[in-house]
C-alpha cells in the first residue's frame, strides 16, 4: 500500500479521495461520462461536482473551498515500498472542473475530472489489492481520525490472510 510522506490530508480531502477512487472503480476506465468529446477528456475520470459534494457530506455552497480541498490532493506526496522497489508519487496527478455551458454560467452541470498517477492508478483500480470503502459509512464520520480508523479496519477485515503488516509502531 501507499503511505503519505508529505502534505496535509484533512477529513474533507480524505473523503474526496475515497469518492474519487470509488467512482473510478465503478467506471472501470477513464473517459466514461466525459462531458465533452476531446482527447484530453478521455484521460480523466468524470463525475458531477454536486454528486461529489453530496457523497462527502459537504453541505456548503462554497465551491472554492471544495476546489481547494480537491487541489490539496495534488500536494500530497506518497511513497510505495515493497521488497523490490520504492516509488514516490502524488496522490492525484490532475484535476479539472468543467461546465460545458461555461464555467461561470448558472446553467449546466459542473463536472469534476481527475486522473491518478500510474502507480496510484494501478493500486486503486485493482479491487484485489485496494479495499473498497463504503461511501455511505464515510459520510457519517466527522473526524479525520475516525475516517482513518475506518479505512484501517476495512483493510484488515478484507485482507485474505486476516493479518496486518508486521511493521514497527513508529512506521
Coordinates of C-alpha atoms in Angstrom, one line a residue:
X1 CA 0.0 0.0 0.0
X2 CA 1.0 3.6 -0.1
X3 CA 1.9 5.9 2.7
X4 CA 1.6 9.7 2.9
X5 CA 5.1 11.2 3.2
X6 CA 4.3 14.9 2.7
X7 CA 1.3 17.2 2.5
X8 CA -1.9 17.6 4.5
X9 CA -4.7 15.1 4.3
X10 CA -7.7 16.6 6.0
X11 CA -11.0 14.9 6.7
X12 CA -12.6 16.5 3.6
X13 CA -9.7 15.8 1.3
X14 CA -9.6 12.2 2.5
X15 CA -13.3 11.8 1.8
X16 CA -12.9 13.4 -1.6
X17 CA -10.1 10.9 -2.5
X18 CA -12.2 8.0 -1.4
X19 CA -15.0 9.2 -3.5
X20 CA -12.7 9.6 -6.5
X21 CA -11.4 6.0 -6.0
X22 CA -14.9 4.7 -5.6
X23 CA -16.1 6.4 -8.8
X24 CA -13.0 5.3 -10.8
X25 CA -13.6 1.7 -9.7
X26 CA -17.2 2.0 -10.7
X27 CA -16.4 3.4 -14.2
X28 CA -13.5 1.0 -14.8
X29 CA -11.5 3.2 -17.1
X30 CA -11.1 6.9 -17.8
X31 CA -13.2 8.8 -20.4
X32 CA -16.6 7.4 -19.5
X33 CA -19.2 10.1 -18.7
X34 CA -16.9 12.7 -20.2
X35 CA -18.9 15.9 -20.5
X36 CA -17.0 16.9 -23.7
X37 CA -15.7 14.8 -26.5
X38 CA -12.0 15.7 -26.6
X39 CA -8.8 13.5 -26.4
X40 CA -7.9 15.2 -23.1
X41 CA -11.3 14.4 -21.6
X42 CA -10.7 10.7 -22.4
X43 CA -7.8 10.7 -19.9
X44 CA -9.9 11.7 -16.9
X45 CA -12.5 10.0 -14.7
X46 CA -15.6 12.2 -14.6
X47 CA -18.4 12.8 -12.1
X48 CA -20.8 15.7 -11.4
X49 CA -19.4 18.0 -8.6
X50 CA -22.8 18.0 -6.9
X51 CA -22.5 14.2 -6.5
X52 CA -19.0 14.6 -5.1
X53 CA -20.3 17.2 -2.5
X54 CA -23.3 15.0 -1.6
X55 CA -21.1 11.9 -1.1
X56 CA -18.6 13.8 1.0
X57 CA -21.5 15.2 3.2
X58 CA -20.3 18.7 2.2
X59 CA -23.4 20.9 2.8
X60 CA -21.9 24.3 1.9
X61 CA -22.3 26.2 -1.3
X62 CA -18.7 27.3 -1.1
X63 CA -17.3 25.8 -4.3
X64 CA -13.9 27.5 -3.8
X65 CA -13.3 25.6 -0.5
X66 CA -14.3 22.4 -2.2
X67 CA -12.0 23.2 -5.1
X68 CA -9.1 24.0 -2.6
X69 CA -9.5 20.6 -0.9
X70 CA -9.6 18.8 -4.3
X71 CA -6.5 20.7 -5.3
X72 CA -4.9 19.8 -2.0
X73 CA -4.8 16.1 -3.1
X74 CA -2.2 17.1 -5.7
X75 CA 0.1 18.3 -2.9
X76 CA 0.1 15.0 -1.1
X77 CA 3.2 13.0 -1.7
X78 CA 3.0 9.3 -1.1
X79 CA 5.6 6.5 -1.1
X80 CA 5.1 2.9 -2.1
X81 CA 7.6 0.3 -1.0
X82 CA 7.9 -3.4 -1.2
X83 CA 10.7 -5.9 -1.2
X84 CA 11.7 -4.9 -4.8
X85 CA 11.2 -1.2 -5.2
X86 CA 10.5 2.2 -3.7
X87 CA 8.3 4.7 -5.6
X88 CA 7.4 8.3 -4.9
X89 CA 4.2 9.8 -6.4
X90 CA 1.5 12.4 -5.8
X91 CA -1.9 11.1 -4.7
X92 CA -3.8 12.7 -7.6
X93 CA -1.9 13.9 -10.7
X94 CA -4.5 16.1 -12.3
X95 CA -7.9 17.7 -11.6
X96 CA -10.3 19.6 -13.8
X97 CA -13.6 21.4 -13.3
X98 CA -15.6 21.7 -16.5
X99 CA -19.1 23.0 -17.3
X100 CA -20.0 22.5 -21.0
X101 CA -22.3 25.5 -20.8
X102 CA -19.5 27.7 -19.5
X103 CA -17.6 27.7 -16.2
X104 CA -19.1 31.0 -14.9
X105 CA -22.6 30.3 -16.1
X106 CA -25.5 29.4 -13.8
X107 CA -26.8 26.7 -16.1
X108 CA -25.4 23.3 -17.0
X109 CA -23.6 20.7 -14.8
X110 CA -20.3 21.3 -13.2
X111 CA -18.1 18.2 -13.7
X112 CA -15.0 17.1 -11.8
X113 CA -12.4 15.3 -13.9
X114 CA -9.4 13.7 -12.2
X115 CA -6.5 11.4 -13.1
X116 CA -4.3 9.3 -10.9
X117 CA -0.5 8.8 -11.5
X118 CA 0.4 5.4 -12.9
X119 CA 1.4 3.7 -9.6
X120 CA -1.6 5.0 -7.7
X121 CA -3.9 4.1 -10.6
X122 CA -2.6 0.6 -10.7
X123 CA -3.1 0.2 -7.0
X124 CA -6.5 1.7 -6.5
X125 CA -8.0 0.2 -9.7
X126 CA -7.2 -3.3 -8.6
X127 CA -10.0 -4.5 -6.4
X128 CA -7.9 -7.4 -5.1
X129 CA -5.4 -5.0 -3.5
X130 CA -7.3 -1.9 -2.7
X131 CA -10.2 -2.2 -0.3
X132 CA -13.4 -0.7 -1.4
X133 CA -14.9 1.7 1.2
X134 CA -18.5 2.4 1.7
X135 CA -19.3 6.0 0.8
X136 CA -22.4 5.7 3.0
X137 CA -20.4 5.0 6.2
X138 CA -17.8 7.5 5.3
X139 CA -20.4 10.3 5.3
X140 CA -21.3 9.6 8.9
X141 CA -17.7 10.1 10.2
X142 CA -16.9 13.6 11.5
X143 CA -13.1 13.5 12.1
X144 CA -10.0 12.6 10.2
X145 CA -9.0 10.1 12.9
X146 CA -12.3 8.2 12.7
X147 CA -12.1 8.0 8.9
X148 CA -8.5 6.8 9.1
X149 CA -9.5 4.1 11.6
X150 CA -12.4 3.1 9.4
X151 CA -10.1 2.7 6.5
X152 CA -7.6 0.6 8.5
X153 CA -10.4 -1.6 9.9
X154 CA -11.8 -2.2 6.4
X155 CA -8.4 -3.2 5.1
X156 CA -8.0 -5.6 7.9
X157 CA -11.5 -7.1 7.5
X158 CA -10.9 -7.7 3.8
X159 CA -7.4 -9.0 4.0
X160 CA -7.4 -12.6 2.8
X161 CA -4.7 -13.6 5.3
X162 CA -6.5 -11.8 8.2
X163 CA -3.2 -10.4 9.3
X164 CA -1.8 -6.9 9.2
X165 CA 1.7 -5.9 8.0
X166 CA 4.5 -6.6 10.5
X167 CA 5.8 -3.1 11.0
X168 CA 7.3 -1.2 14.0
X169 CA 4.8 1.1 15.7
X170 CA 6.9 4.1 14.5
X171 CA 6.1 3.2 10.9

